[in-house]
mmCIF file of C-alpha atoms in Angstrom:
data_model
loop_
_atom_site.group_PDB
_atom_site.id
_atom_site.type_symbol
_atom_site.label_atom_id
_atom_site.label_comp_id
_atom_site.label_asym_id
_atom_site.label_seq_id
_atom_site.Cartn_x
_atom_site.Cartn_y
_atom_site.Cartn_z
ATOM 1 C CA MET A 1 -53.070 73.032 117.850
ATOM 2 C CA ASN A 2 -50.262 72.155 120.436
ATOM 3 C CA THR A 3 -50.586 68.354 121.316
ATOM 4 C CA LYS A 4 -49.344 69.110 124.712
ATOM 5 C CA LYS A 5 -52.042 71.593 125.363
ATOM 6 C CA LEU A 6 -54.652 69.099 124.126
ATOM 7 C CA LEU A 7 -53.506 66.191 126.335
ATOM 8 C CA LEU A 8 -53.442 68.595 129.366
ATOM 9 C CA LEU A 9 -56.836 69.600 128.497
ATOM 10 C CA ASN A 10 -57.826 66.133 128.213
ATOM 11 C CA MET A 11 -56.423 65.198 131.773
ATOM 12 C CA GLY A 12 -58.389 68.060 133.223
ATOM 13 C CA LEU A 13 -61.606 66.897 131.806
ATOM 14 C CA ILE A 14 -61.063 63.334 132.838
ATOM 15 C CA MET A 15 -60.332 64.778 136.406
ATOM 16 C CA ALA A 16 -63.294 66.929 136.388
ATOM 17 C CA PHE A 17 -65.583 63.945 135.270
ATOM 18 C CA GLY A 18 -64.272 62.041 138.136
ATOM 19 C CA ALA A 19 -65.069 64.785 140.547
ATOM 20 C CA VAL A 20 -68.431 65.175 139.064
ATOM 21 C CA SER A 21 -69.086 61.250 139.353
ATOM 22 C CA ALA A 22 -68.581 61.471 142.978
ATOM 23 C CA HIS A 23 -72.125 63.072 143.258
ATOM 24 C CA SER A 24 -74.079 59.874 142.672
ATOM 25 C CA ASP A 25 -77.563 61.671 142.311
ATOM 26 C CA THR A 26 -77.821 65.310 140.845
ATOM 27 C CA GLY A 27 -81.374 65.233 141.909
ATOM 28 C CA ASP A 28 -82.528 68.185 139.699
ATOM 29 C CA HIS A 29 -83.549 66.455 136.664
ATOM 30 C CA GLY A 30 -83.932 68.733 133.571
ATOM 31 C CA SER A 31 -80.923 70.827 134.848
ATOM 32 C CA PHE A 32 -77.702 71.537 132.926
ATOM 33 C CA ALA A 33 -75.827 69.338 135.396
ATOM 34 C CA SER A 34 -78.117 66.291 135.044
ATOM 35 C CA GLY A 35 -78.042 66.803 131.153
ATOM 36 C CA PHE A 36 -74.195 66.905 131.330
ATOM 37 C CA MET A 37 -74.127 63.781 133.608
ATOM 38 C CA HIS A 38 -76.345 61.699 131.264
ATOM 39 C CA PRO A 39 -74.022 60.694 128.588
ATOM 40 C CA ILE A 40 -71.093 60.225 131.100
ATOM 41 C CA LEU A 41 -72.701 57.823 133.298
ATOM 42 C CA GLY A 42 -73.378 55.116 130.685
ATOM 43 C CA TRP A 43 -70.093 53.391 130.081
ATOM 44 C CA ASP A 44 -71.303 52.146 126.676
ATOM 45 C CA HIS A 45 -72.009 55.515 125.648
ATOM 46 C CA VAL A 46 -68.745 56.848 126.945
ATOM 47 C CA ILE A 47 -66.543 54.493 125.215
ATOM 48 C CA ALA A 48 -68.388 54.678 121.848
ATOM 49 C CA MET A 49 -68.137 58.423 121.730
ATOM 50 C CA VAL A 50 -64.416 58.492 122.651
ATOM 51 C CA ALA A 51 -63.967 55.778 119.873
ATOM 52 C CA VAL A 52 -65.644 58.316 117.318
ATOM 53 C CA GLY A 53 -62.998 60.728 118.541
ATOM 54 C CA LEU A 54 -60.118 58.351 118.351
ATOM 55 C CA TRP A 55 -61.185 57.184 114.731
ATOM 56 C CA GLY A 56 -61.498 60.681 113.583
ATOM 57 C CA ALA A 57 -57.954 61.330 114.447
ATOM 58 C CA PHE A 58 -56.951 58.114 112.934
ATOM 59 C CA LEU A 59 -58.582 59.018 109.681
ATOM 60 C CA GLY A 60 -57.111 62.581 109.598
ATOM 61 C CA LYS A 61 -58.761 65.525 107.984
ATOM 62 C CA PRO A 62 -61.670 66.105 107.270
ATOM 63 C CA ALA A 63 -62.798 63.015 109.423
ATOM 64 C CA ILE A 64 -61.295 64.413 112.490
ATOM 65 C CA TRP A 65 -63.697 67.381 112.543
ATOM 66 C CA LEU A 66 -66.565 65.792 110.362
ATOM 67 C CA LEU A 67 -67.293 62.955 112.362
ATOM 68 C CA PRO A 68 -67.792 64.938 115.694
ATOM 69 C CA ILE A 69 -70.322 67.194 113.585
ATOM 70 C CA VAL A 70 -72.171 64.320 111.999
ATOM 71 C CA PHE A 71 -72.489 62.460 115.207
ATOM 72 C CA PRO A 72 -74.343 64.891 117.361
ATOM 73 C CA LEU A 73 -76.560 65.909 114.578
ATOM 74 C CA VAL A 74 -77.672 62.521 113.637
ATOM 75 C CA MET A 75 -77.878 61.796 117.431
ATOM 76 C CA ALA A 76 -80.358 64.606 117.546
ATOM 77 C CA VAL A 77 -82.593 62.957 115.051
ATOM 78 C CA GLY A 78 -82.245 59.637 116.905
ATOM 79 C CA GLY A 79 -83.315 61.582 120.064
ATOM 80 C CA ALA A 80 -86.296 63.046 118.154
ATOM 81 C CA LEU A 81 -87.607 59.595 117.421
ATOM 82 C CA GLY A 82 -87.002 58.498 121.045
ATOM 83 C CA VAL A 83 -88.990 61.532 122.299
ATOM 84 C CA ALA A 84 -91.664 60.718 119.721
ATOM 85 C CA GLY A 85 -91.863 57.182 121.145
ATOM 86 C CA MET A 86 -91.144 55.415 117.942
ATOM 87 C CA PRO A 87 -89.655 51.956 118.443
ATOM 88 C CA LEU A 88 -86.190 51.214 117.407
ATOM 89 C CA PRO A 89 -85.414 47.443 117.803
ATOM 90 C CA ALA A 90 -82.258 46.546 119.839
ATOM 91 C CA VAL A 91 -81.092 49.769 120.941
ATOM 92 C CA GLU A 92 -78.891 48.624 123.608
ATOM 93 C CA ALA A 93 -77.289 46.075 121.239
ATOM 94 C CA GLY A 94 -77.027 48.753 118.789
ATOM 95 C CA ILE A 95 -75.118 51.011 121.287
ATOM 96 C CA ALA A 96 -72.867 47.958 122.293
ATOM 97 C CA THR A 97 -72.271 47.055 118.745
ATOM 98 C CA SER A 98 -71.245 50.506 117.944
ATOM 99 C CA ALA A 99 -68.549 50.646 120.573
ATOM 100 C CA MET A 100 -67.465 47.147 119.368
ATOM 101 C CA LEU A 101 -67.154 47.930 115.596
ATOM 102 C CA LEU A 102 -65.583 51.386 116.316
ATOM 103 C CA GLY A 103 -63.072 49.611 118.449
ATOM 104 C CA ILE A 104 -62.216 47.267 115.685
ATOM 105 C CA MET A 105 -61.887 50.115 113.089
ATOM 106 C CA ILE A 106 -59.333 51.705 115.483
ATOM 107 C CA ALA A 107 -57.554 48.505 116.399
ATOM 108 C CA MET A 108 -57.046 47.706 112.900
ATOM 109 C CA ALA A 109 -56.288 51.320 111.862
ATOM 110 C CA ALA A 110 -58.913 51.096 109.249
ATOM 111 C CA LYS A 111 -59.167 53.793 106.817
ATOM 112 C CA PRO A 112 -62.405 53.674 104.797
ATOM 113 C CA PRO A 113 -63.721 56.531 102.439
ATOM 114 C CA ILE A 114 -64.907 59.370 104.445
ATOM 115 C CA TRP A 115 -68.609 58.905 103.331
ATOM 116 C CA VAL A 116 -68.418 55.371 104.512
ATOM 117 C CA ALA A 117 -67.151 56.552 107.995
ATOM 118 C CA ALA A 118 -69.793 59.328 108.230
ATOM 119 C CA VAL A 119 -72.725 57.023 107.290
ATOM 120 C CA LEU A 120 -71.293 54.286 109.841
ATOM 121 C CA VAL A 121 -71.050 56.935 112.649
ATOM 122 C CA GLY A 122 -74.262 58.379 111.516
ATOM 123 C CA VAL A 123 -76.144 54.863 111.907
ATOM 124 C CA PHE A 124 -74.652 54.376 115.352
ATOM 125 C CA ALA A 125 -75.601 57.914 116.573
ATOM 126 C CA ILE A 126 -79.253 57.047 115.737
ATOM 127 C CA PHE A 127 -79.078 54.294 118.547
ATOM 128 C CA HIS A 128 -77.341 56.772 121.062
ATOM 129 C CA GLY A 129 -79.735 59.525 120.223
ATOM 130 C CA HIS A 130 -82.658 57.126 120.711
ATOM 131 C CA ALA A 131 -81.660 55.818 123.885
ATOM 132 C CA HIS A 132 -81.037 59.485 125.439
ATOM 133 C CA GLY A 133 -84.382 60.646 123.755
ATOM 134 C CA THR A 134 -86.311 58.111 125.371
ATOM 135 C CA GLU A 135 -84.916 59.291 128.713
ATOM 136 C CA LEU A 136 -85.148 63.056 128.123
ATOM 137 C CA PRO A 137 -86.957 64.754 130.832
ATOM 138 C CA GLU A 138 -90.140 66.465 130.229
ATOM 139 C CA SER A 139 -89.717 68.531 133.448
ATOM 140 C CA ALA A 140 -88.296 72.252 133.647
ATOM 141 C CA GLY A 141 -85.354 73.099 131.591
ATOM 142 C CA PRO A 142 -85.264 70.823 128.509
ATOM 143 C CA ILE A 143 -82.946 73.506 126.795
ATOM 144 C CA VAL A 144 -80.222 73.746 129.434
ATOM 145 C CA TYR A 145 -80.574 69.936 129.861
ATOM 146 C CA SER A 146 -79.931 69.562 126.062
ATOM 147 C CA MET A 147 -77.000 71.917 126.295
ATOM 148 C CA GLY A 148 -75.437 69.912 129.050
ATOM 149 C CA PHE A 149 -76.049 66.631 127.288
ATOM 150 C CA VAL A 150 -74.558 68.018 123.909
ATOM 151 C CA LEU A 151 -71.690 69.654 125.740
ATOM 152 C CA ALA A 152 -70.550 66.263 127.522
ATOM 153 C CA THR A 153 -70.849 64.307 124.199
ATOM 154 C CA GLY A 154 -68.734 66.778 122.337
ATOM 155 C CA LEU A 155 -66.036 66.773 125.429
ATOM 156 C CA LEU A 156 -66.136 62.986 125.065
ATOM 157 C CA HIS A 157 -65.394 63.248 121.214
ATOM 158 C CA LEU A 158 -62.643 65.791 122.104
ATOM 159 C CA ILE A 159 -61.094 63.222 124.621
ATOM 160 C CA GLY A 160 -60.984 60.773 121.915
ATOM 161 C CA ILE A 161 -59.476 63.273 119.433
ATOM 162 C CA SER A 162 -56.707 64.352 121.907
ATOM 163 C CA PHE A 163 -55.648 60.738 122.798
ATOM 164 C CA GLY A 164 -55.923 60.059 119.014
ATOM 165 C CA LEU A 165 -53.338 62.826 118.361
ATOM 166 C CA LEU A 166 -50.641 60.278 119.847
ATOM 167 C CA ILE A 167 -50.638 58.614 116.444
ATOM 168 C CA ARG A 168 -48.156 61.084 115.409
ATOM 169 C CA TRP A 169 -45.369 58.948 117.082
ATOM 170 C CA PRO A 170 -44.913 55.275 116.547
ATOM 171 C CA ALA A 171 -45.277 54.429 120.102
ATOM 172 C CA GLY A 172 -48.385 56.602 120.312
ATOM 173 C CA LYS A 173 -50.026 54.755 117.238
ATOM 174 C CA ILE A 174 -49.615 51.379 119.093
ATOM 175 C CA THR A 175 -51.261 52.836 122.253
ATOM 176 C CA VAL A 176 -54.119 54.181 120.311
ATOM 177 C CA ARG A 177 -54.645 50.795 118.539
ATOM 178 C CA ALA A 178 -54.389 49.036 121.782
ATOM 179 C CA ILE A 179 -57.061 51.440 123.202
ATOM 180 C CA GLY A 180 -59.245 50.341 120.281
ATOM 181 C CA GLY A 181 -58.663 46.702 121.094
ATOM 182 C CA ILE A 182 -59.731 47.403 124.816
ATOM 183 C CA ILE A 183 -62.832 49.365 123.533
ATOM 184 C CA THR A 184 -63.775 46.104 121.374
ATOM 185 C CA LEU A 185 -63.594 44.060 124.338
ATOM 186 C CA VAL A 186 -65.731 46.332 126.551
ATOM 187 C CA GLY A 187 -68.187 46.697 123.571
ATOM 188 C CA LEU A 188 -68.401 43.068 123.309
ATOM 189 C CA GLY A 189 -68.824 42.631 127.016
ATOM 190 C CA PHE A 190 -71.767 44.971 126.802
ATOM 191 C CA LEU A 191 -73.154 42.942 123.909
ATOM 192 C CA VAL A 192 -73.220 39.778 125.457
ATOM 193 C CA GLY A 193 -74.214 40.998 128.925
ATOM 194 C CA VAL A 194 -71.028 40.486 130.828
ATOM 195 C CA LEU A 195 -70.784 44.234 131.664
ATOM 196 C CA MET B 1 -68.117 97.356 110.965
ATOM 197 C CA ASN B 2 -64.985 98.764 112.823
ATOM 198 C CA GLN B 3 -64.333 96.318 115.813
ATOM 199 C CA LYS B 4 -62.786 99.078 117.818
ATOM 200 C CA SER B 5 -66.126 101.250 117.666
ATOM 201 C CA ILE B 6 -68.189 98.018 118.534
ATOM 202 C CA GLY B 7 -65.993 97.457 121.605
ATOM 203 C CA VAL B 8 -66.358 100.930 122.793
ATOM 204 C CA PHE B 9 -70.263 100.840 122.071
ATOM 205 C CA LEU B 10 -70.479 97.521 123.842
ATOM 206 C CA LEU B 11 -68.615 99.063 126.908
ATOM 207 C CA LEU B 12 -70.995 102.016 126.909
ATOM 208 C CA ILE B 13 -74.048 99.989 127.069
ATOM 209 C CA VAL B 14 -72.929 97.603 129.745
ATOM 210 C CA VAL B 15 -71.622 100.358 131.914
ATOM 211 C CA PHE B 16 -74.902 102.418 131.440
ATOM 212 C CA PRO B 17 -77.313 100.075 132.758
ATOM 213 C CA LYS B 18 -75.107 99.685 135.712
ATOM 214 C CA PHE B 19 -75.571 103.420 136.366
ATOM 215 C CA VAL B 20 -79.401 103.018 135.954
ATOM 216 C CA TYR B 21 -79.270 100.156 138.318
ATOM 217 C CA GLY B 22 -77.140 101.963 140.921
ATOM 218 C CA HIS B 23 -79.788 104.816 141.231
ATOM 219 C CA GLY B 24 -82.297 102.802 143.188
ATOM 220 C CA GLY B 25 -84.363 105.911 144.099
ATOM 221 C CA LEU B 26 -85.367 106.581 140.522
ATOM 222 C CA GLU B 27 -88.626 105.247 139.550
ATOM 223 C CA GLY B 28 -88.431 102.366 137.251
ATOM 224 C CA ALA B 29 -84.739 102.265 137.394
ATOM 225 C CA ASN B 30 -84.581 98.571 137.821
ATOM 226 C CA SER B 31 -86.683 97.768 134.964
ATOM 227 C CA GLY B 32 -84.157 98.979 132.370
ATOM 228 C CA TYR B 33 -81.631 96.623 134.025
ATOM 229 C CA ASN B 34 -84.026 93.747 134.399
ATOM 230 C CA GLY B 35 -84.821 94.113 130.635
ATOM 231 C CA PHE B 36 -81.250 94.221 129.791
ATOM 232 C CA LEU B 37 -80.758 90.760 131.553
ATOM 233 C CA HIS B 38 -83.952 89.221 130.173
ATOM 234 C CA PRO B 39 -82.168 87.527 127.100
ATOM 235 C CA LEU B 40 -79.847 86.008 129.540
ATOM 236 C CA PHE B 41 -82.640 84.332 131.270
ATOM 237 C CA VAL B 42 -84.456 82.908 128.543
ATOM 238 C CA PRO B 43 -82.441 79.682 127.311
ATOM 239 C CA ALA B 44 -84.179 79.736 123.711
ATOM 240 C CA HIS B 45 -82.989 83.395 123.392
ATOM 241 C CA ILE B 46 -79.456 82.542 124.355
ATOM 242 C CA LEU B 47 -79.334 79.789 121.902
ATOM 243 C CA VAL B 48 -80.553 81.847 118.817
ATOM 244 C CA ILE B 49 -78.197 84.675 120.007
ATOM 245 C CA LEU B 50 -75.348 82.448 120.142
ATOM 246 C CA ALA B 51 -76.224 80.970 116.669
ATOM 247 C CA LEU B 52 -76.756 84.121 115.000
ATOM 248 C CA GLY B 53 -73.596 85.760 116.705
ATOM 249 C CA VAL B 54 -71.279 82.964 115.479
ATOM 250 C CA LEU B 55 -72.889 82.930 112.001
ATOM 251 C CA LEU B 56 -72.575 86.651 111.524
ATOM 252 C CA GLY B 57 -68.965 86.534 112.949
ATOM 253 C CA LEU B 58 -67.946 84.184 110.255
ATOM 254 C CA GLN B 59 -69.293 86.256 107.318
ATOM 255 C CA PRO B 60 -67.080 88.827 105.496
ATOM 256 C CA GLN B 61 -67.011 92.194 107.159
ATOM 257 C CA ASN B 62 -68.811 94.059 104.333
ATOM 258 C CA TYR B 63 -71.961 91.718 105.157
ATOM 259 C CA LEU B 64 -72.089 92.961 108.693
ATOM 260 C CA LYS B 65 -73.296 96.553 108.636
ATOM 261 C CA LEU B 66 -76.357 95.647 106.652
ATOM 262 C CA THR B 67 -77.247 92.424 108.779
ATOM 263 C CA ILE B 68 -76.722 94.222 112.010
ATOM 264 C CA VAL B 69 -78.569 97.410 111.228
ATOM 265 C CA SER B 70 -81.510 95.124 109.915
ATOM 266 C CA PHE B 71 -81.496 92.959 113.012
ATOM 267 C CA LEU B 72 -81.593 95.877 115.445
ATOM 268 C CA ALA B 73 -84.400 97.634 113.446
ATOM 269 C CA SER B 74 -86.544 94.314 113.397
ATOM 270 C CA CYS B 75 -85.911 93.571 116.987
ATOM 271 C CA ALA B 76 -87.097 97.120 117.942
ATOM 272 C CA LEU B 77 -89.941 96.673 115.648
ATOM 273 C CA GLY B 78 -90.798 93.406 117.524
ATOM 274 C CA LEU B 79 -90.542 94.777 120.971
ATOM 275 C CA LEU B 80 -92.874 97.869 119.947
ATOM 276 C CA LEU B 81 -95.287 95.338 118.654
ATOM 277 C CA THR B 82 -95.238 93.784 122.034
ATOM 278 C CA LEU B 83 -96.995 97.102 123.361
ATOM 279 C CA LEU B 84 -100.280 96.024 121.565
ATOM 280 C CA GLY B 85 -100.266 93.011 123.874
ATOM 281 C CA SER B 86 -100.218 90.275 121.369
ATOM 282 C CA ASN B 87 -98.843 87.674 124.013
ATOM 283 C CA ILE B 88 -97.285 85.563 121.491
ATOM 284 C CA ASN B 89 -95.053 82.595 122.346
ATOM 285 C CA LEU B 90 -92.447 82.093 119.793
ATOM 286 C CA GLU B 91 -89.875 79.596 121.650
ATOM 287 C CA PRO B 92 -90.711 77.100 119.049
ATOM 288 C CA GLN B 93 -89.885 79.447 116.211
ATOM 289 C CA LEU B 94 -86.729 80.676 117.908
ATOM 290 C CA LEU B 95 -85.592 76.972 118.277
ATOM 291 C CA VAL B 96 -86.341 76.268 114.481
ATOM 292 C CA LEU B 97 -84.286 79.293 113.821
ATOM 293 C CA SER B 98 -81.497 78.021 116.059
ATOM 294 C CA ILE B 99 -81.415 74.835 114.061
ATOM 295 C CA VAL B 100 -81.277 76.723 110.802
ATOM 296 C CA LEU B 101 -78.534 79.071 111.905
ATOM 297 C CA GLY B 102 -76.752 76.181 113.638
ATOM 298 C CA LEU B 103 -76.593 74.047 110.500
ATOM 299 C CA LEU B 104 -75.499 76.924 108.363
ATOM 300 C CA ILE B 105 -72.335 77.352 110.759
ATOM 301 C CA ALA B 106 -71.827 73.687 110.621
ATOM 302 C CA ILE B 107 -71.653 73.423 106.692
ATOM 303 C CA ASP B 108 -69.699 76.712 106.423
ATOM 304 C CA TYR B 109 -71.240 77.643 103.093
ATOM 305 C CA LYS B 110 -71.041 81.208 101.752
ATOM 306 C CA PHE B 111 -74.682 82.059 100.738
ATOM 307 C CA SER B 112 -75.718 85.576 99.452
ATOM 308 C CA VAL B 113 -76.065 88.385 101.882
ATOM 309 C CA GLY B 114 -79.655 88.337 101.207
ATOM 310 C CA LEU B 115 -80.074 85.131 103.267
ATOM 311 C CA TYR B 116 -78.185 86.564 106.193
ATOM 312 C CA VAL B 117 -80.145 89.841 106.127
ATOM 313 C CA PHE B 118 -83.396 87.684 106.216
ATOM 314 C CA LEU B 119 -82.322 85.521 108.990
ATOM 315 C CA ALA B 120 -81.223 88.570 110.900
ATOM 316 C CA ILE B 121 -84.577 90.181 110.434
ATOM 317 C CA THR B 122 -86.489 87.145 111.301
ATOM 318 C CA THR B 123 -84.488 86.415 114.412
ATOM 319 C CA GLY B 124 -84.611 90.183 115.633
ATOM 320 C CA LEU B 125 -88.248 90.263 115.045
ATOM 321 C CA PHE B 126 -88.903 86.956 116.909
ATOM 322 C CA LEU B 127 -86.607 87.841 119.778
ATOM 323 C CA GLY B 128 -88.381 91.199 120.075
ATOM 324 C CA LEU B 129 -91.983 89.666 119.930
ATOM 325 C CA ASP B 130 -91.217 86.898 122.452
ATOM 326 C CA SER B 131 -89.746 89.511 125.051
ATOM 327 C CA GLU B 132 -93.192 90.667 126.090
ATOM 328 C CA HIS B 133 -93.621 91.822 129.732
ATOM 329 C CA GLN B 134 -97.337 91.657 130.486
ATOM 330 C CA ASP B 135 -96.814 92.483 134.128
ATOM 331 C CA LEU B 136 -95.416 95.972 133.615
ATOM 332 C CA SER B 137 -97.116 99.027 132.344
ATOM 333 C CA GLY B 138 -96.342 102.558 131.329
ATOM 334 C CA LYS B 139 -92.732 103.854 131.967
ATOM 335 C CA GLU B 140 -91.482 100.637 133.516
ATOM 336 C CA LYS B 141 -92.540 98.645 130.432
ATOM 337 C CA TYR B 142 -90.900 101.195 128.082
ATOM 338 C CA LEU B 143 -87.803 101.011 130.152
ATOM 339 C CA THR B 144 -87.809 97.263 130.425
ATOM 340 C CA LEU B 145 -88.154 96.979 126.561
ATOM 341 C CA THR B 146 -85.289 99.434 125.784
ATOM 342 C CA GLY B 147 -83.146 97.528 128.335
ATOM 343 C CA CYS B 148 -84.269 94.288 126.544
ATOM 344 C CA LEU B 149 -83.148 95.699 123.172
ATOM 345 C CA VAL B 150 -79.762 96.804 124.612
ATOM 346 C CA GLY B 151 -79.248 93.471 126.224
ATOM 347 C CA ILE B 152 -79.928 91.290 123.270
ATOM 348 C CA TRP B 153 -77.694 93.735 121.213
ATOM 349 C CA THR B 154 -74.949 93.430 123.952
ATOM 350 C CA CYS B 155 -75.033 89.647 123.894
ATOM 351 C CA LEU B 156 -75.181 89.322 120.059
ATOM 352 C CA SER B 157 -72.382 91.669 119.477
ATOM 353 C CA ALA B 158 -70.365 90.069 122.131
ATOM 354 C CA VAL B 159 -70.680 86.657 120.462
ATOM 355 C CA LEU B 160 -70.050 88.156 116.992
ATOM 356 C CA ILE B 161 -66.798 89.635 118.217
ATOM 357 C CA ILE B 162 -65.441 86.433 119.898
ATOM 358 C CA ALA B 163 -66.461 84.345 116.570
ATOM 359 C CA GLU B 164 -64.827 86.886 114.471
ATOM 360 C CA LYS B 165 -61.688 86.681 116.533
ATOM 361 C CA LEU B 166 -61.791 82.987 116.656
ATOM 362 C CA ASN B 167 -62.109 82.707 112.822
ATOM 363 C CA LYS B 168 -58.657 82.836 112.018
ATOM 364 C CA LYS B 169 -56.614 79.520 112.398
ATOM 365 C CA GLU B 170 -57.862 76.328 110.881
ATOM 366 C CA TRP B 171 -58.695 74.528 114.132
ATOM 367 C CA GLN B 172 -60.498 77.739 115.454
ATOM 368 C CA LYS B 173 -62.748 77.663 112.349
ATOM 369 C CA ILE B 174 -63.562 73.986 112.978
ATOM 370 C CA ALA B 175 -64.398 74.567 116.486
ATOM 371 C CA LEU B 176 -66.741 77.059 115.541
ATOM 372 C CA ARG B 177 -68.420 74.609 112.918
ATOM 373 C CA ILE B 178 -68.590 71.869 115.662
ATOM 374 C CA PHE B 179 -70.307 74.650 118.086
ATOM 375 C CA GLY B 180 -72.885 75.215 115.376
ATOM 376 C CA SER B 181 -73.510 71.564 115.171
ATOM 377 C CA TRP B 182 -74.080 71.482 118.935
ATOM 378 C CA ILE B 183 -76.314 74.475 118.745
ATOM 379 C CA ALA B 184 -78.572 72.670 116.264
ATOM 380 C CA THR B 185 -78.502 69.444 118.138
ATOM 381 C CA CYS B 186 -79.759 71.146 121.392
ATOM 382 C CA ALA B 187 -82.480 72.637 119.367
ATOM 383 C CA ILE B 188 -83.532 69.587 117.436
ATOM 384 C CA LEU B 189 -83.928 67.707 120.616
ATOM 385 C CA VAL B 190 -85.747 70.417 122.466
ATOM 386 C CA VAL B 191 -88.101 70.925 119.443
ATOM 387 C CA SER B 192 -88.827 67.302 119.286
ATOM 388 C CA LEU B 193 -89.567 67.323 122.916
ATOM 389 C CA LEU B 194 -92.064 70.439 122.360
ATOM 390 C CA ILE B 195 -93.808 68.591 119.401
ATOM 391 C CA PHE B 196 -94.132 65.021 120.765
ATOM 392 C CA ALA B 197 -93.871 65.491 124.690
ATOM 393 C CA LYS B 198 -97.431 66.714 124.952
ATOM 394 C CA LYS B 199 -98.979 63.933 122.945
#
């Protein structure tokens, strides 16, 4: 795919998110819009999901598409656990840790075997899914809520992937690794409770 | 199946209900159009139609004729069975089907034609049975059910054609697989909500 087009799309998405964020309360819980907003409003979720995309781009094929497939599917299982009310210890810490470790992987340009990356991302997805599942509204429109929620998650991955494609250039590689470093620090900030 | 013939057929059935809708004076004229729009207003129907459409769009052309005919026949049968007044809620089953179809898209493994025919028949039957209109009777009911069949077919074939067109370049194939995983994810979340939220 044309990198320029992807970057343009990426910028458009970020701008769209900004516009959406201006509406502090969507009010209509259970709607597509509130589902779409849910993953975007939590910064710990946002950075972790962007990190999944970034790392996928770093790892190349098949990780670039395998991780964005694994993440939502396992996240749904975590969501089901959350809806079922099954307790999962240290969910918030797990989410923060996921961002931190994924950030470290990107910053170090780590390239483990694909199954290791998939398992790691899958384990993190359980925490994210559980957190979303416990907050999934029982009110009208669970399907459209889920559609919005999954779409937003996928778009965050796409943002990560599109930024990750910068690694084609030496300066881009440094930029992406620097973003990984920032994600690590933000994740650490969430973990220790500073953010 | 010839893409051009599907396109012409699609155009005809999209235009036809418009004509029906335009004749407000005809008794029961609106029912056909309401039935036509019915699948668009039921999220579980949209989800399963999207999943089946994409899955069939990814299959070889020689699979299509049999699966489409099977789907239409079973869907028509399901709609006819609603005349018996069974009043079955098949939303959970449709969501489970969406999970299966979504996962099949995501793994992109070519199974035998028998599986796709079975899935098409099951989806068609469940969609038909879940499209009951208890509040209607007589001619209106028949018109609504006919419109419903046409609406379901229109949506399915539209998705199928788009998926088939997109199934060319490498990144397009990947995008379709990711889309399949999203469908499965949505359906898993909602099924879990249906199972556990009432407890």
